[in-house]
Coordinates of C-alpha atoms in Angstrom, one line a residue:
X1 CA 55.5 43.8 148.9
X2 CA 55.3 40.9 151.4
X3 CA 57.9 42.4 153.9
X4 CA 55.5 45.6 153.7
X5 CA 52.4 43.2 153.8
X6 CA 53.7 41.0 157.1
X7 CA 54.7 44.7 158.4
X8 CA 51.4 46.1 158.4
X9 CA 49.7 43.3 159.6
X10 CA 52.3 43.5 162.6
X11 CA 50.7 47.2 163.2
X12 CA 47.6 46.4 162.9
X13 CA 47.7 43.5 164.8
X14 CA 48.3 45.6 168.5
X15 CA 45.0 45.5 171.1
X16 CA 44.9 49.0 171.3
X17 CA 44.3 49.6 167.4
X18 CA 41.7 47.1 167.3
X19 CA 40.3 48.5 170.8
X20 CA 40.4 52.4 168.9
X21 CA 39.1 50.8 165.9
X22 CA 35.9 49.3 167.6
X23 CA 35.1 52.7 169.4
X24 CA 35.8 54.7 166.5
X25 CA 33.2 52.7 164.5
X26 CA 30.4 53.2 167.7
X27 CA 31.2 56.6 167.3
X28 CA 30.7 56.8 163.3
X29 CA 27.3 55.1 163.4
X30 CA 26.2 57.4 165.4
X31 CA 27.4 60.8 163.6
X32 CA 25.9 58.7 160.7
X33 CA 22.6 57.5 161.8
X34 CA 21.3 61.2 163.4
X35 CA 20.7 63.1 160.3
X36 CA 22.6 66.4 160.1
X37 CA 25.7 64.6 161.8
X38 CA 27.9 63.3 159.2
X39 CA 31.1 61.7 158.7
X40 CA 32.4 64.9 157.9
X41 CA 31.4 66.1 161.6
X42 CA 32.9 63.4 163.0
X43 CA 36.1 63.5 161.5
X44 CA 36.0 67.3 163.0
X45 CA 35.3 65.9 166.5
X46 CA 37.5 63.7 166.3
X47 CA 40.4 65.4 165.6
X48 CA 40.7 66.4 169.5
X49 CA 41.5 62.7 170.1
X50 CA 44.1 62.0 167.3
X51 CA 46.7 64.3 169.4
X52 CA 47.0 61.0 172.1
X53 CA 47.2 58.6 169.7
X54 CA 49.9 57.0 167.4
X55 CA 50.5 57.2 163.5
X56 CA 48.3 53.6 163.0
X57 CA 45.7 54.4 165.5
X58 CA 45.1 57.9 163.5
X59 CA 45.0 55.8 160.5
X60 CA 42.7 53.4 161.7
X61 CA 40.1 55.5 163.8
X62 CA 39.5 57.9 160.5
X63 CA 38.8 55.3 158.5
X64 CA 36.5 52.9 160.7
X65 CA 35.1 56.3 161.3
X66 CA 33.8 57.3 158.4
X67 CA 32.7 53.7 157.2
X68 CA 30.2 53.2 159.6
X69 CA 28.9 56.4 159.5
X70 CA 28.0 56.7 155.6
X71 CA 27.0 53.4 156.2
X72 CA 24.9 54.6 159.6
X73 CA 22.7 57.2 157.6
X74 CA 21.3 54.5 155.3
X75 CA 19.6 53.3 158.8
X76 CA 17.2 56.7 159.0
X77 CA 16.8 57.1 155.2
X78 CA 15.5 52.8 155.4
X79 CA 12.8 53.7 158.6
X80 CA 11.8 57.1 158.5
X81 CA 13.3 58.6 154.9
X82 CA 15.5 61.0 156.9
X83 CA 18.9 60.3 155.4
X84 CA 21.5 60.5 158.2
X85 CA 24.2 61.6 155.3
X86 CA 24.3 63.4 152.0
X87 CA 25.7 60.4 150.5
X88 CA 22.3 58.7 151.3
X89 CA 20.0 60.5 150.1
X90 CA 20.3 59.6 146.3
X91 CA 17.9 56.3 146.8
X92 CA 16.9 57.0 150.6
X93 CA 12.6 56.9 148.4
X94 CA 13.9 53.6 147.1
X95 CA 14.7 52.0 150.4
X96 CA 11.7 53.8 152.5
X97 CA 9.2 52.2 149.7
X98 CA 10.5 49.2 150.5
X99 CA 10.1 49.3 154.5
X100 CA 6.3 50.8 153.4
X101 CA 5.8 47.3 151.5
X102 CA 7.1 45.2 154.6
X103 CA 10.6 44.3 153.5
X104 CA 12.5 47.0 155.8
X105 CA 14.6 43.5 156.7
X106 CA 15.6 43.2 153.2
X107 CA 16.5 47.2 152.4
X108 CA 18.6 47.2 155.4
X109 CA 20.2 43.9 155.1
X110 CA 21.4 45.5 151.3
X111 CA 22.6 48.5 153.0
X112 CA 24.7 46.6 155.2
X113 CA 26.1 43.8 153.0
X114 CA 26.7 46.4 150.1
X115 CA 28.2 48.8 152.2
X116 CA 31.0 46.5 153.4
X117 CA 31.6 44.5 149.8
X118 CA 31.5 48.0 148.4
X119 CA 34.1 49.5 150.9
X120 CA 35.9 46.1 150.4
X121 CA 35.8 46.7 146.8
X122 CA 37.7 50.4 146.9
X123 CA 40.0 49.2 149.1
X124 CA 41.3 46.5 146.6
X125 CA 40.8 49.7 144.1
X126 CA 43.2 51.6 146.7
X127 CA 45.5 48.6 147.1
X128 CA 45.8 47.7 143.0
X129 CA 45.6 50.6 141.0
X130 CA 46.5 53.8 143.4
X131 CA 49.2 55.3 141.6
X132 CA 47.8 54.8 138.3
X133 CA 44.2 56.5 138.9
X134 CA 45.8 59.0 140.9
X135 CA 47.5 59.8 137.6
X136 CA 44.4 60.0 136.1
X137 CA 42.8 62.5 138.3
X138 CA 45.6 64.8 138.3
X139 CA 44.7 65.3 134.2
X140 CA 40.9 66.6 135.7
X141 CA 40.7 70.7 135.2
X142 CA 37.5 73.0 135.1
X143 CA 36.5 71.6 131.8
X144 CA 36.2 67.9 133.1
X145 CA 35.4 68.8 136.3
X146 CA 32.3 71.2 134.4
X147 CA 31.0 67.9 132.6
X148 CA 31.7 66.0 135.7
X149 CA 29.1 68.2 137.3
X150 CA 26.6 67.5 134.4
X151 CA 26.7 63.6 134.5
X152 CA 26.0 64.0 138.1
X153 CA 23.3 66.2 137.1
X154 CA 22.0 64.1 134.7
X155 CA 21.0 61.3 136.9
X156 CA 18.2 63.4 138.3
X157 CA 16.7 61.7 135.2
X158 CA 17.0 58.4 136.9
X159 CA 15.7 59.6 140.5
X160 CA 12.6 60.2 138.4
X161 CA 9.0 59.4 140.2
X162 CA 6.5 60.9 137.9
X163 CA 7.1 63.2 134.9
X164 CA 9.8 64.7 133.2
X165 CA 8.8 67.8 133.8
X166 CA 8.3 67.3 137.3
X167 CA 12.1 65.9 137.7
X168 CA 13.2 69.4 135.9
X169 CA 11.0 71.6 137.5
X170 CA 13.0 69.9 140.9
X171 CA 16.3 70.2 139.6
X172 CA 15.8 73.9 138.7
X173 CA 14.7 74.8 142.3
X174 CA 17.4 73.1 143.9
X175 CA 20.0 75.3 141.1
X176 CA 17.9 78.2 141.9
X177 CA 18.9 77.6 145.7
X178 CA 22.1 77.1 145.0
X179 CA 22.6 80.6 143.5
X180 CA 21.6 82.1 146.7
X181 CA 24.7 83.8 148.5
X182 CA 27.9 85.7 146.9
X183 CA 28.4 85.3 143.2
X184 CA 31.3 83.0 142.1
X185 CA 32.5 85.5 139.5
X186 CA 31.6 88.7 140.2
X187 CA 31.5 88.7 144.0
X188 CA 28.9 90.7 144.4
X189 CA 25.4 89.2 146.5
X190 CA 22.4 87.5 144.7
X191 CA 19.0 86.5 145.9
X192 CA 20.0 87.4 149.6
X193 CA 17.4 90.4 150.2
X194 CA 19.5 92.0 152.7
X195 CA 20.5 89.3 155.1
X196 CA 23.6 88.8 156.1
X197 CA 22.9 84.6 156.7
X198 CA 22.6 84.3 153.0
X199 CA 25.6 85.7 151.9
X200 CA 27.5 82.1 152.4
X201 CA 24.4 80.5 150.4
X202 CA 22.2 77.9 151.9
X203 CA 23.6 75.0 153.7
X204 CA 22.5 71.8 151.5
X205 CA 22.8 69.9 155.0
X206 CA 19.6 71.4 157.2
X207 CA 18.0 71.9 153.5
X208 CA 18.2 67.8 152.9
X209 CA 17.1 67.7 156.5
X210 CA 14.2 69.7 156.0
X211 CA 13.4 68.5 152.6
X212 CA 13.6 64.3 153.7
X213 CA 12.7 65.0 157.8
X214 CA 10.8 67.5 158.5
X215 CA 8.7 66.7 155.3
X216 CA 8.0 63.1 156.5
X217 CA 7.6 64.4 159.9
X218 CA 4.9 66.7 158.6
X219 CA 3.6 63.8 156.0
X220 CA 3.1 60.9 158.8
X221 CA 1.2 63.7 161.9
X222 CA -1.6 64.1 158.9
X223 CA -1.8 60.9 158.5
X224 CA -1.6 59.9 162.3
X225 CA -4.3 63.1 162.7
X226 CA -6.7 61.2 159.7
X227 CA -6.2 57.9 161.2
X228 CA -4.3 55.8 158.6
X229 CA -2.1 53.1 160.2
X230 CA 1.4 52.6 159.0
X231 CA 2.3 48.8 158.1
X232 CA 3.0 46.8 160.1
X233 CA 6.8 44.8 159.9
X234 CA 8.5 41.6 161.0
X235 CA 11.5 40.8 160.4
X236 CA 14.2 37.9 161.6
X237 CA 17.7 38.3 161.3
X238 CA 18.4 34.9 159.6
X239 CA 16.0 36.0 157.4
X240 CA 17.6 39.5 157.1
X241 CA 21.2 38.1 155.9
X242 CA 19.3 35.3 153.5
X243 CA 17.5 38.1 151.5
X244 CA 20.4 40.2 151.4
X245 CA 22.5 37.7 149.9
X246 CA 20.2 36.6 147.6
X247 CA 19.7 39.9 146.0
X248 CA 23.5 40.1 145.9
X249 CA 24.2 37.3 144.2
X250 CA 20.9 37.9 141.6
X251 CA 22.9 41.3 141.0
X252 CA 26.8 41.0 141.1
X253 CA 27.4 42.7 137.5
X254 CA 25.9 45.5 139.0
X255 CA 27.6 45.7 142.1
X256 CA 31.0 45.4 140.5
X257 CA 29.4 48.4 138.0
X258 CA 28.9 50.4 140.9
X259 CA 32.2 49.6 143.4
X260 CA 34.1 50.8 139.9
X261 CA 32.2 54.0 139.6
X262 CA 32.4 54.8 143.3
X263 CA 36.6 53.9 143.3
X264 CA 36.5 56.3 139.8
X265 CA 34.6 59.2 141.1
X266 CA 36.3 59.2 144.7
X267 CA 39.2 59.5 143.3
X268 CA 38.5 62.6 142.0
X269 CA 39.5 65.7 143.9
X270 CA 36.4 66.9 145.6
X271 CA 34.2 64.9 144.2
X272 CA 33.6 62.3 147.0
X273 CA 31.0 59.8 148.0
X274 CA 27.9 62.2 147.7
X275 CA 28.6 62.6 144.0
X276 CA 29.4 59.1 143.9
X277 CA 26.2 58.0 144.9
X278 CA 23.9 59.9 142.6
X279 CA 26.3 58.8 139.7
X280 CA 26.7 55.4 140.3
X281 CA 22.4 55.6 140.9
X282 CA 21.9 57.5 137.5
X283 CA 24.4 54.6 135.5
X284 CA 22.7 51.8 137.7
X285 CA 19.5 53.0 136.3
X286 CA 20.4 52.9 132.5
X287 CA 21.9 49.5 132.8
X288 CA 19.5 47.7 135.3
X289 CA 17.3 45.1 134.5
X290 CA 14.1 46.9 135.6
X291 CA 14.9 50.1 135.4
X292 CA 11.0 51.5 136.0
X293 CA 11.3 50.7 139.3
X294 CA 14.2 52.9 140.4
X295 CA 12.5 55.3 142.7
X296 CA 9.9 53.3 143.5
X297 CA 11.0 50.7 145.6
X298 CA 14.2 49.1 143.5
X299 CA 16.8 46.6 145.0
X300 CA 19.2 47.4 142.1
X301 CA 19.0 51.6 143.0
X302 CA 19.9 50.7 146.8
X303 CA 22.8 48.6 145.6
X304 CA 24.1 50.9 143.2
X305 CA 24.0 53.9 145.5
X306 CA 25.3 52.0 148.8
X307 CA 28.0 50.1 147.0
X308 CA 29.7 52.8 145.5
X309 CA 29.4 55.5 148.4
X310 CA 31.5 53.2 150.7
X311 CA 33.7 52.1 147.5
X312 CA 34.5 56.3 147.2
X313 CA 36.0 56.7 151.0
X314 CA 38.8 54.2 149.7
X315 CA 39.0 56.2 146.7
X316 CA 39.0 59.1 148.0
X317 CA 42.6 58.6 149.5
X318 CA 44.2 58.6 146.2
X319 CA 44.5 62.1 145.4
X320 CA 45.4 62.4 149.2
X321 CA 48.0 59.9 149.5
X322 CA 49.9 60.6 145.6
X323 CA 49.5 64.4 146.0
X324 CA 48.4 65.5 149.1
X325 CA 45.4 66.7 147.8
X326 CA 42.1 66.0 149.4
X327 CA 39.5 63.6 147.5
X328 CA 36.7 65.5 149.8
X329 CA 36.5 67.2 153.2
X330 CA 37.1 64.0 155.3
X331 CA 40.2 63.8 153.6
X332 CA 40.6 67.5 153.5
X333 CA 40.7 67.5 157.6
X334 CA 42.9 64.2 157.3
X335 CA 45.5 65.3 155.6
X336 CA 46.4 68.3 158.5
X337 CA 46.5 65.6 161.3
X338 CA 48.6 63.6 159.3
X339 CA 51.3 66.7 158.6
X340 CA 50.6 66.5 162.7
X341 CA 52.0 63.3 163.1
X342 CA 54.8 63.8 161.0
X343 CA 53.3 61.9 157.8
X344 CA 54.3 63.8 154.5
X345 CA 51.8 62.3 151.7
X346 CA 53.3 62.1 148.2
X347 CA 55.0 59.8 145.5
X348 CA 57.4 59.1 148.5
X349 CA 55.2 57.3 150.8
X350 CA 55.3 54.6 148.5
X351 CA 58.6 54.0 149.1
X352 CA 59.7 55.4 152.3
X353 CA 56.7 54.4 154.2
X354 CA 55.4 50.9 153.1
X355 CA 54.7 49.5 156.0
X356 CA 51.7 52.2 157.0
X357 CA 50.6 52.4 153.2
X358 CA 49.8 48.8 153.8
X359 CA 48.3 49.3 157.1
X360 CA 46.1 51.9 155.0
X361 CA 45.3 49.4 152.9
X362 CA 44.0 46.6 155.3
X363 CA 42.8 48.9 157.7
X364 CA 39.8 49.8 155.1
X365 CA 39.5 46.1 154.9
X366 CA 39.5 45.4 158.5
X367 CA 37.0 48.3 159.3
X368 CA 34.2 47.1 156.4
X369 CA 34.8 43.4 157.9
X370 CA 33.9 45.2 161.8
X371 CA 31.2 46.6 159.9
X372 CA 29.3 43.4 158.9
X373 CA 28.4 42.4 162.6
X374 CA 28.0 45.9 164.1
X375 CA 25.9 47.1 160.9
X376 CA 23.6 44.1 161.8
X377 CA 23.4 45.0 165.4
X378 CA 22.7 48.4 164.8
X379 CA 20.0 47.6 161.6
X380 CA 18.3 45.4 164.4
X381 CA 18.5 48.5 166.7
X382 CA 17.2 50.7 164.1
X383 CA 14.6 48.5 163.7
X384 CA 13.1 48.4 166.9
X385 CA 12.2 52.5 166.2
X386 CA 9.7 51.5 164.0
X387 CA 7.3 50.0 167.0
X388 CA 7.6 53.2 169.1
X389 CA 4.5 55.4 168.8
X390 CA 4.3 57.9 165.9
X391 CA 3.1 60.6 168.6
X392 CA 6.0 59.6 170.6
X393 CA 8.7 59.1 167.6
X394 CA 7.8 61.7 165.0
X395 CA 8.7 64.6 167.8
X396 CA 12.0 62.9 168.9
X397 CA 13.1 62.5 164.9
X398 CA 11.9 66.5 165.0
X399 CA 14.1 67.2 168.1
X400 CA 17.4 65.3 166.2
X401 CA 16.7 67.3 162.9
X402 CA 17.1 70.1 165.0
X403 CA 19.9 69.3 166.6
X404 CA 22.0 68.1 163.5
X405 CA 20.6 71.4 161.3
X406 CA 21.8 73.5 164.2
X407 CA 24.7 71.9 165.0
X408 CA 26.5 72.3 161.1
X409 CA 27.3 75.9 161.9
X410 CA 25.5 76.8 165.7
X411 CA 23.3 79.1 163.8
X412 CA 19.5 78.8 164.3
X413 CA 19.1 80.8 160.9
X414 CA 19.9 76.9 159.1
X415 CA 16.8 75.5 161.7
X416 CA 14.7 78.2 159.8
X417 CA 16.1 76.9 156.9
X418 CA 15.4 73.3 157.5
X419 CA 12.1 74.1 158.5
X420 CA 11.2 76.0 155.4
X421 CA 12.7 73.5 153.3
X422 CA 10.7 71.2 155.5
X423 CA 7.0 72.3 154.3
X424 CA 8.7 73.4 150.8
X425 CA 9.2 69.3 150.4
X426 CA 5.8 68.5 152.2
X427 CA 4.3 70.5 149.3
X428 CA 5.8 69.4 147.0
X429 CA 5.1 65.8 147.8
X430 CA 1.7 66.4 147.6
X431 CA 2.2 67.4 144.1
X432 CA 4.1 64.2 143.6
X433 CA 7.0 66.3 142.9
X434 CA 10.2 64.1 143.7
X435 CA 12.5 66.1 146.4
X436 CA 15.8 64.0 145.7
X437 CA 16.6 66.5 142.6
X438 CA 16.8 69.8 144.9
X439 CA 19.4 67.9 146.8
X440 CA 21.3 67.3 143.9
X441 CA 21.0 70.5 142.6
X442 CA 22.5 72.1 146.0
X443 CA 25.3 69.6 145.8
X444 CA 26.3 70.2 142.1
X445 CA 25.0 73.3 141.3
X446 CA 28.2 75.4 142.5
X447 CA 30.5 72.4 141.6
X448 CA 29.0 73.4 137.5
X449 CA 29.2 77.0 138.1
X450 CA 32.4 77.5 139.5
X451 CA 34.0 75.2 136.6
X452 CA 32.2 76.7 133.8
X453 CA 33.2 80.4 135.2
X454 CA 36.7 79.5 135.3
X455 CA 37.0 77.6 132.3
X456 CA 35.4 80.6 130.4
X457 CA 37.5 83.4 131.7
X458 CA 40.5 80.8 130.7
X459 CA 39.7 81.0 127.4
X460 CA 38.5 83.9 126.9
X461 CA 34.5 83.1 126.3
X462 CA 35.7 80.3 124.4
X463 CA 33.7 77.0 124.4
X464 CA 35.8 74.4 121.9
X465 CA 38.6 73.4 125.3
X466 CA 34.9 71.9 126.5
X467 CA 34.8 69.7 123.7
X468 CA 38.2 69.2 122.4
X469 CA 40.4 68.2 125.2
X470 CA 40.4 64.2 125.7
X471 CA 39.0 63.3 129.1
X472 CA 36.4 66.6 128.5
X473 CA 35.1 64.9 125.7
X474 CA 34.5 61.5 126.6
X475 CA 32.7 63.2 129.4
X476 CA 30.5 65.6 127.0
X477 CA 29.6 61.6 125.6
X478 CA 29.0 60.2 128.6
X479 CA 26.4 62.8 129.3
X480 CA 25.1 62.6 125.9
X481 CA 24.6 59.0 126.0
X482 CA 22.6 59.3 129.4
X483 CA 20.4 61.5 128.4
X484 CA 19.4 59.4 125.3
X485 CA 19.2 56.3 126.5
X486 CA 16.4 56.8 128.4
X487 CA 14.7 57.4 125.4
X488 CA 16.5 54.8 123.4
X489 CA 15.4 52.3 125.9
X490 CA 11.4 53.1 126.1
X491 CA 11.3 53.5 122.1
X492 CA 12.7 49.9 122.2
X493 CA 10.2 49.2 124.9
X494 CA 7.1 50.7 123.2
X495 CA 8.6 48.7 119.7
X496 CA 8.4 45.0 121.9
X497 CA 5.3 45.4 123.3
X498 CA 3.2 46.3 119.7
X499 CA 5.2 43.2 118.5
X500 CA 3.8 41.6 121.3

């Protein structure tokens, strides 16, 4: 262990591999901070560059990457409720309240310190228990993966702003949308009317675009055209770090909740930090200590969601390393270059190749540590958007919606998409309908499908494998248990304040 320890430091250790990983992370907060350009885009862009450089550098530039740039799309989804990444949009209302109510500071200050303690966090997940939880994945099949689907679906309860109802009348457009395009089963078309662009379904990317941008784009020119003023913010950066730990330390059982849930979940074929996010928000909701304000401005929801995205990039390299099978499309893209470079992933790594499975390990470490002083530079960046004009801001946000909803698949059909979705979410604000749901309906909706159709045609119709099987049915309970304790916990509520 130590000979493979001083090894990788040795590797690590070169000018050129801290030079790559520096430029690698500039490059990542920007994929991450336009919305529509995420990590997963980079990584694709980046690929180009990986054919100059050497086994360490490959490993290093990937993951300093894709740190800063789930970490970069908090910075849009804090200042103008864009989310720059899917992974950000499960509590981008919570930390956009919070810059309405003056403490933009404070939200971003969270984003950045949980972002690095949670990508610290999976990395010691990575580094410790690897082998063991890759183990544990490899026992996921369609059943699990089914009720894996539902959990995350589940914490749409949690996102909630106003009524149930509301919250399910959300969901069940966003599942509606995600029926759109060829049929999992049959393989026939559905809801497509003809056109050929919605045969592959619609994009969730230019959707969450159109739903979170164009909608606040929309929202703040009526405002701007009936003369309300947005509030006005001031901020320090002394004061920035101060707040942030502070709400840490007031909330470390809940950060560790959430790095655990994020390392779980990431390692998870598939699964990834987007699902990772809205999981960690929905559990962080049923155990937090003021649980009424998640969705309304909450410390405790920003926590829980940027703690555990970042804590999911480290676990999403388990499957990948142990099996060779990607933890989500980052990975997915990862493991060809790696083949490239002559890196076989499996049990044998372990053994063959310490020295760069440690390097993996404190390369994670080493990028979240970079991230600390660049994530403040850039949150004081970000920050200075915020005293631009609206009439001269709200069409350059326009102009990079555009260019990220266009740039997913250089189709202008997923701009009409985006823009649609756009007034679709403007409308439905107005109604005090929460958008976060569709988003998450679009993200899990085929995930369920595709698992339950498969597990059914396994069985033939049978439902007991959903129920019976271990790991299936701890899940089932799982789900169970969040959808009553909601109501568990305002019964007991409603019981202390007639006492009272």
């Amino acid at each position: 262990m130590w000979e493979n320890l001083v090894g990788a430091v040795a590797l690590l250790a070169q000018p050129q591999v801290i030079l790559i990983a520096l430029i690698s992370a500039v490059f990542g907060m920007f994929m991450g901070a336009v919305p529509g350009l995420t990590a997963t885009m980079g990584m694709a862009l980046l690929v180009p560059f990986t054919f100059f450089m050497d086994q360490v550098s490959v490993l290093v530039a990937v993951i300093s990457m894709s740190g800063m740039a789930i970490f970069a799309g908090d910075i849009p989804g804090t200042l103008v409720r864009i989310p720059g990444t899917p992974s950000s949009a499960a509590y981008v209302d919570d930390a956009f309240i919070l810059t309405q109510q003056g403490k933009a500071a404070r939200a971003l200050g969270l984003n950045v310190l949980g972002s690095a303690l949670g990508g610290i966090f999976g990395a010691l997940g990575l580094m410790l228990a690897a082998p063991a939880l890759a183990r544990f994945a490899s026992r996921f099949t369609s059943f699990e993966y089914f009720w894996l689907a539902v959990l995350g679906l589940s914490a749409t309860v949690a996102v909630s702003q106003g009524s149930v109802a509301k919250n399910g009348l959300s969901l069940l457009i966003g599942l509606f949308l995600a029926t759109i395009g060829i049929d999992i089963t049959l393989g026939i078309p559905r809801f497509t009317f003809g056109n050929v662009n919605l045969l592959s379904g619609i994009s969730f990317i230019p959707a969450m675009v159109g739903l979170f941008g164009v909608s606040e784009v929309i929202r703040v020119t009526m405002e701007e055209f009936q003369g309300k003023e947005a509030p006005q913010i001031r901020f320090g950066l002394v004061e920035m770090i101060r707040n942030a730990l502070d709400g840490l330390r007031a909330r470390v059982r809940l950060f560790i909740q959430s790095g655990l849930t994020g390392v779980l979940v990431g390692a998870l074929p598939g699964a990834g930090a987007d699902i990772a996010a809205w999981v960690s928000y929905g559990f962080g909701k049923n155990t937090a200590k003021e649980p009424e304000k998640f969705g309304k401005g909450s410390e405790e929801a920003i926590i829980s969601g940027t703690s555990a995205n970042n804590a999911a990039l480290a676990g999403t390299w388990i499957p990948a390393l142990v099996f060779g099978i990607p933890g989500d499309s980052i990975t997915a893209i990862l493991l060809g270059v790696l083949m490239m470079k002559g890196i076989r992933p499996g049990p044998g790594i372990f053994e063959n190749q310490g020295n760069l499975v440690y390097a993996i390990y404190l390369a994670f470490i080493l990028a979240n540590l970079l991230l600390i002083p660049l994530g403040w530079v850039a949150t004081r960046t970000g920050l200075l958007m915020l005293r631009v004009p609206k009439r001269i801001l709200m069409p350059c946000i326009l102009l990079f919606c555009i260019v990220g909803a266009y740039a997913i698949n250089n189709s202008m059909f997923d701009v009409g998409v985006m823009l649609v979705m756009g007034i679709l979410g403007y409308m439905l604000q107005q109604l005090q309908v929460p958008t976060a749901p569709i988003v998450l309906g679009l993200i899990l909706g085929p995930l369920m499908e595709q698992n339950f159709m498969m597990s059914v045609i396994k069985t033939q119709g049978s439902l007991a494998m959903f129920f019976t099987r271990p790991i299936s049915a701890v899940l089932a309970l799982l789900c169970l248990a969040a959808w009553l304790y909601p109501l568990y916990r305002k019964r007991r509520q409603a019981r202390a304040a007639a006492a009272a």
